[in-house]
Amino acid sequence: MKLSRRTFLKSSGVATAGLAVATAVPEKFLLWAEEAGLIKATYVPTFCEICFWKCGAIAKVLNGRVVKLDGNPVHGNSRGKLCARGNGGIGLLYDKDRLKSPLINVGKRGEGKYRKASWDEALGLVAEKMKGIKQQHGPEAMALFTHGAPTDHFLPLLSAYGTQNVGMPSFAQCRGPRDVGYELTFGEGPGSPERVDMINSKVIVLIGSHLGENMHNSQVQDFTEGLGRGAKLIVVDPRFSIAAGKAQQWLPIRPASDLALLLAWINIIITEGMYDRPYLDQFAEGFSDLAQAVSHCTPQWAEQETDIPAAQIMETARMMGQNAPAVTIHPGRHATWYGDDVQRSRALAILTALLGSWGRSGGLFMATKGSLTKGESKPFPEPGKEPLNTGGYPFAGAEGVTQAIREATISGAPYPIKGWFVSGTNLLKALPDQKRTLEAINKLDLLVVVDVMPMDTAMMADVILPECSYLERYDALAIGKGKSLSVSLRQPVIKPLYESQPGWWIAKELANRLDLADYFPWTTYEEKIKAQCVTAGISYDDLKKLGSLTIPDTAAPYITPENQPVFKTASGKIELSSKELKEKGFDPVPVYVRHPQPPEGFFRLTYGRSAVHTFSRTTNNPALNELYKENEVWINAKKAQALGLKNGEYVLLINQDGAKSNRIRVKATQRIREDMVYMVHGWGSTPKELSRSSLKGADDQGLVTRYAVDPIAGSTGMRVNFVKLQKEA
Ligand SMILES: Nc1nc2c(c(=O)[nH]1)N[C@H]1C(S)=C(S)[C@@H](COP(=O)(O)OP(=O)(O)OC[C@H]3O[C@@H](n4cnc5c(=O)[nH]c(N)nc54)[C@H](O)[C@@H]3O)O[C@H]1N2
Ligand SMILES: Nc1nc2c(c(=O)[nH]1)N[C@H]1C(S)=C(S)[C@@H](COP(=O)(O)OP(=O)(O)OC[C@H]3O[C@@H](n4cnc5c(=O)[nH]c(N)nc54)[C@H](O)[C@@H]3O)O[C@H]1N2
Ligand code: SF4
Ligand SMILES: [Mo]
């Protein structure tokens, strides 16, 4: 039978716009209809939120249904390509398990009994409880935990409400100690995206950074491009990572001993005169203190600590010295390893400085000139009580020491914390010592979670507020600081599905109910963004069309006579020996302290990323789950054999405190040292509402009952737990 255009449209309902049609007509059919010339696609630029790299994406929409995502070619973080996770954004959008309407808990906390509620009722309830907490205990008794785009909406809301108790796992569980280490050395952090000029490097050094599994898009593109152009690669990792597979030098270091290796490298660079003397004379201070402090750190000494042969330590130091300054010492990103993480990061920064690589082609390039303002807002009230988010740690950042707020919630000291507002973070997975997180949650008068999926922490909430996915909303403009300044727009590709709503709308509606409407003086978020563009002199129309604009004349990546670096340290110079640390009673030059090694029969528990997943947030994603359905525990093949364990067999992991994991498959491999095991983080979620990932794989966080707090930044080193493997009964 031949279908005319009209009968086709009539019979399929394709011509009618809207949600019912979008879900009713199968995607295969839409694609056929497009090919047959019966319908036409629209293309809408936006940026990705499957991780925090914020890659520009272009969505192809057929009849109200998103059928494909591509990388935006003009966007610096994607350059026309998305990673697998970014492509999987459609999976999130159409995941049938999504949160669809506001939910109010009608059971005990954690029991998972919810009833549907209207937005009016749910928001009214949250506002009423927040008002009650403010009246009884003061606004500081509410804390915000947040990560990613929702922060731009809920941080202003909670600030306007009057609390500055804020915790973001991106600080104390991620890059906090790294940023502090670089700030103490150079006066600023290495940036996000990290300003690594790998594309021009002659030598790239990765210490733990498992690029290729850590799939930050443009960074992996630069890495492979740099290698393609002939850069030599040194990888320090106790596991033969994907990156190690590309390396000239793989250093399978004894876990937790990296600082010994770094101090030995520093010592060799100094004693062999391979440091950049004119650069240091001009820009740095503290050289002689540094030289003296590391003088005992010989390659032979480091060999004892690290298991890396002295000759290899020597050879790799020379590779760096001879190719300086075009050497990228990668600053890493997830730096919360062993509790001395600021000092390890300091060592990375010092090595970078000695090689003259900061501000040099092939090293770390300098920040862009200029910035864009976030737009004016009515000033927020001053807190009546000292915020708890630094946890009392002298160099903790404003992003907050999450676990300090958790501990205050449990103890009620120095003052009570009665309510948590959680957006864009799955605290039960992100924070170490899950039992403490549960204990704190059980003390609360109010737990509100804004999420897109029924994840572990959401399913503990009194009220769950369903945010629509990033493909269905506006968010704050993304200010990109690559070599040039750029600005990108997130705009809805389709209308929100179900009853979900954008974060900006939720925040504004709550503000109205909390008598804080003055802080949200616009009607739509697009109106706010347009005003911001006018102030910044950017064409909103161009931005809407292209998705991303590069601001001209903002690149100043390398040091030249006209482009001199500014170091915002105490001395205004690169601090090889840190005055600020010394003043606060810490070692001005990093000192290596040996960490405990696993007891007999135990393995150190380490963790990392899968290239096709982001933490827990994608585990249930239909597209990505298809690619990797559960994590596995890597164990050295010899050890597996000795334990009588076979590849693919299920085991339980039990840690030093008796915490037991869900079942997890064995991956017996020669690609890992004998003293450790390794797993991908984020698995083993418990909510049954996650139809694909519920109880699939094991949760590393459940085994991280101990953590080592960095005394400088308050961040939590989480690779300090030891586990044994038990066959599943
Ligand atoms: N696909 C994907 N990519 C991601 C993410 C994601 O969820 N998915 N998350 C992003 C985020 S937020 C972050 S912070 C980054 C994290 O990514 P990275 O910053 O690269 O993380 P690390 O913890 O440094 O790297 C884990 C590696 O450290 C090794 N390792 C374990 N113990 C030691 C040790 O004692 N010494 C050394 N030298 N190595 C050790 C492990 O074997 C593993 O290869 O990834 C980012 N990219
Ligand atoms: N043991 C251990 N702990 C770790 C790590 C580890 O490797 N091992 N990694 C650490 C690191 S580096 C980091 S950065 C943190 C990450 O910590 P988190 O950012 O908390 O990571 P996720 O587990 O992905 O939780 C994200 C939550 O946000 C929700 N979400 C996703 N998109 C949206 C959205 O658009 N809107 C809203 N409202 N919600 C959304 C997801 O459904 C999920 O519930 O964890 C840290 N903790
Ligand atoms: S790196 Fe991948 S997941 Fe992250 S923003 Fe880019 S495309 Fe999305
Ligand atoms: Mo992170």
PDB file of N, CA and C and ligand atoms in Angstrom, residues 48-55 77 81-87 215-218 614, ligand 3:
ATOM      1  N   CYS A  48      25.954  19.742  27.753  1.00  0.00           N
ATOM      2  CA  CYS A  48      25.734  18.468  28.445  1.00  0.00           C
ATOM      3  C   CYS A  48      25.858  18.609  29.964  1.00  0.00           C
ATOM      4  N   GLU A  49      25.133  17.750  30.688  1.00  0.00           N
ATOM      5  CA  GLU A  49      25.217  17.732  32.161  1.00  0.00           C
ATOM      6  C   GLU A  49      25.388  16.294  32.666  1.00  0.00           C
ATOM      7  N   ILE A  50      25.871  15.427  31.777  1.00  0.00           N
ATOM      8  CA  ILE A  50      26.071  14.059  32.276  1.00  0.00           C
ATOM      9  C   ILE A  50      27.337  14.015  33.134  1.00  0.00           C
ATOM     10  N   CYS A  51      28.264  14.963  32.880  1.00  0.00           N
ATOM     11  CA  CYS A  51      29.301  15.209  33.872  1.00  0.00           C
ATOM     12  C   CYS A  51      29.535  16.711  33.901  1.00  0.00           C
ATOM     13  N   PHE A  52      30.626  17.171  34.488  1.00  0.00           N
ATOM     14  CA  PHE A  52      30.787  18.613  34.703  1.00  0.00           C
ATOM     15  C   PHE A  52      31.714  19.270  33.698  1.00  0.00           C
ATOM     16  N   TRP A  53      31.948  18.606  32.583  1.00  0.00           N
ATOM     17  CA  TRP A  53      32.830  19.177  31.567  1.00  0.00           C
ATOM     18  C   TRP A  53      32.062  20.175  30.702  1.00  0.00           C
ATOM     19  N   LYS A  54      30.742  20.087  30.715  1.00  0.00           N
ATOM     20  CA  LYS A  54      29.868  21.049  30.043  1.00  0.00           C
ATOM     21  C   LYS A  54      30.128  21.145  28.539  1.00  0.00           C
ATOM     22  N   CYS A  55      30.184  20.009  27.882  1.00  0.00           N
ATOM     23  CA  CYS A  55      30.435  20.015  26.439  1.00  0.00           C
ATOM     24  C   CYS A  55      29.242  20.552  25.670  1.00  0.00           C
ATOM     25  N   ASN A  77      34.996  22.484  24.417  1.00  0.00           N
ATOM     26  CA  ASN A  77      35.114  21.268  25.227  1.00  0.00           C
ATOM     27  C   ASN A  77      34.666  20.024  24.488  1.00  0.00           C
ATOM     28  N   LYS A  81      32.476  16.543  19.059  1.00  0.00           N
ATOM     29  CA  LYS A  81      32.332  15.153  19.546  1.00  0.00           C
ATOM     30  C   LYS A  81      31.790  15.148  20.965  1.00  0.00           C
ATOM     31  N   LEU A  82      30.953  14.165  21.265  1.00  0.00           N
ATOM     32  CA  LEU A  82      30.566  13.917  22.646  1.00  0.00           C
ATOM     33  C   LEU A  82      31.174  12.599  23.071  1.00  0.00           C
ATOM     34  N   CYS A  83      31.384  12.422  24.355  1.00  0.00           N
ATOM     35  CA  CYS A  83      31.834  11.109  24.803  1.00  0.00           C
ATOM     36  C   CYS A  83      30.612  10.192  24.867  1.00  0.00           C
ATOM     37  N   ALA A  84      30.831   8.925  25.132  1.00  0.00           N
ATOM     38  CA  ALA A  84      29.722   7.964  25.158  1.00  0.00           C
ATOM     39  C   ALA A  84      28.649   8.422  26.137  1.00  0.00           C
ATOM     40  N   ARG A  85      29.091   8.959  27.279  1.00  0.00           N
ATOM     41  CA  ARG A  85      28.118   9.373  28.293  1.00  0.00           C
ATOM     42  C   ARG A  85      27.266  10.526  27.773  1.00  0.00           C
ATOM     43  N   GLY A  86      27.924  11.443  27.066  1.00  0.00           N
ATOM     44  CA  GLY A  86      27.200  12.579  26.507  1.00  0.00           C
ATOM     45  C   GLY A  86      26.151  12.126  25.500  1.00  0.00           C
ATOM     46  N   ASN A  87      26.525  11.156  24.657  1.00  0.00           N
ATOM     47  CA  ASN A  87      25.540  10.581  23.726  1.00  0.00           C
ATOM     48  C   ASN A  87      24.384   9.945  24.483  1.00  0.00           C
ATOM     49  N   MET A 215      36.924  10.385  31.400  1.00  0.00           N
ATOM     50  CA  MET A 215      36.626  10.694  29.991  1.00  0.00           C
ATOM     51  C   MET A 215      36.319  12.171  29.733  1.00  0.00           C
ATOM     52  N   HIS A 216      36.926  13.075  30.472  1.00  0.00           N
ATOM     53  CA  HIS A 216      36.659  14.492  30.204  1.00  0.00           C
ATOM     54  C   HIS A 216      37.065  14.794  28.752  1.00  0.00           C
ATOM     55  N   ASN A 217      36.062  15.116  27.991  1.00  0.00           N
ATOM     56  CA  ASN A 217      36.105  15.073  26.528  1.00  0.00           C
ATOM     57  C   ASN A 217      37.314  15.762  25.879  1.00  0.00           C
ATOM     58  N   SER A 218      37.380  17.091  25.947  1.00  0.00           N
ATOM     59  CA  SER A 218      38.458  17.776  25.221  1.00  0.00           C
ATOM     60  C   SER A 218      39.828  17.434  25.810  1.00  0.00           C
ATOM     61  N   THR A 614      29.080   7.981  34.746  1.00  0.00           N
ATOM     62  CA  THR A 614      29.465   9.049  35.661  1.00  0.00           C
ATOM     63  C   THR A 614      28.949   8.689  37.049  1.00  0.00           C
TER      64      THR A 614
HETATM   65  S1  SF4 B   3      32.729  14.799  28.895  1.00  0.00           S
HETATM   66 FE1  SF4 B   3      31.017  13.544  28.127  1.00  0.00          FE
HETATM   67  S2  SF4 B   3      29.533  13.456  29.815  1.00  0.00           S
HETATM   68 FE2  SF4 B   3      30.980  15.088  30.297  1.00  0.00          FE
HETATM   69  S3  SF4 B   3      29.975  16.948  29.545  1.00  0.00           S
HETATM   70 FE3  SF4 B   3      31.296  16.175  27.884  1.00  0.00          FE
HETATM   71  S4  SF4 B   3      30.000  14.847  26.625  1.00  0.00           S
HETATM   72 FE4  SF4 B   3      28.936  15.195  28.576  1.00  0.00          FE
END
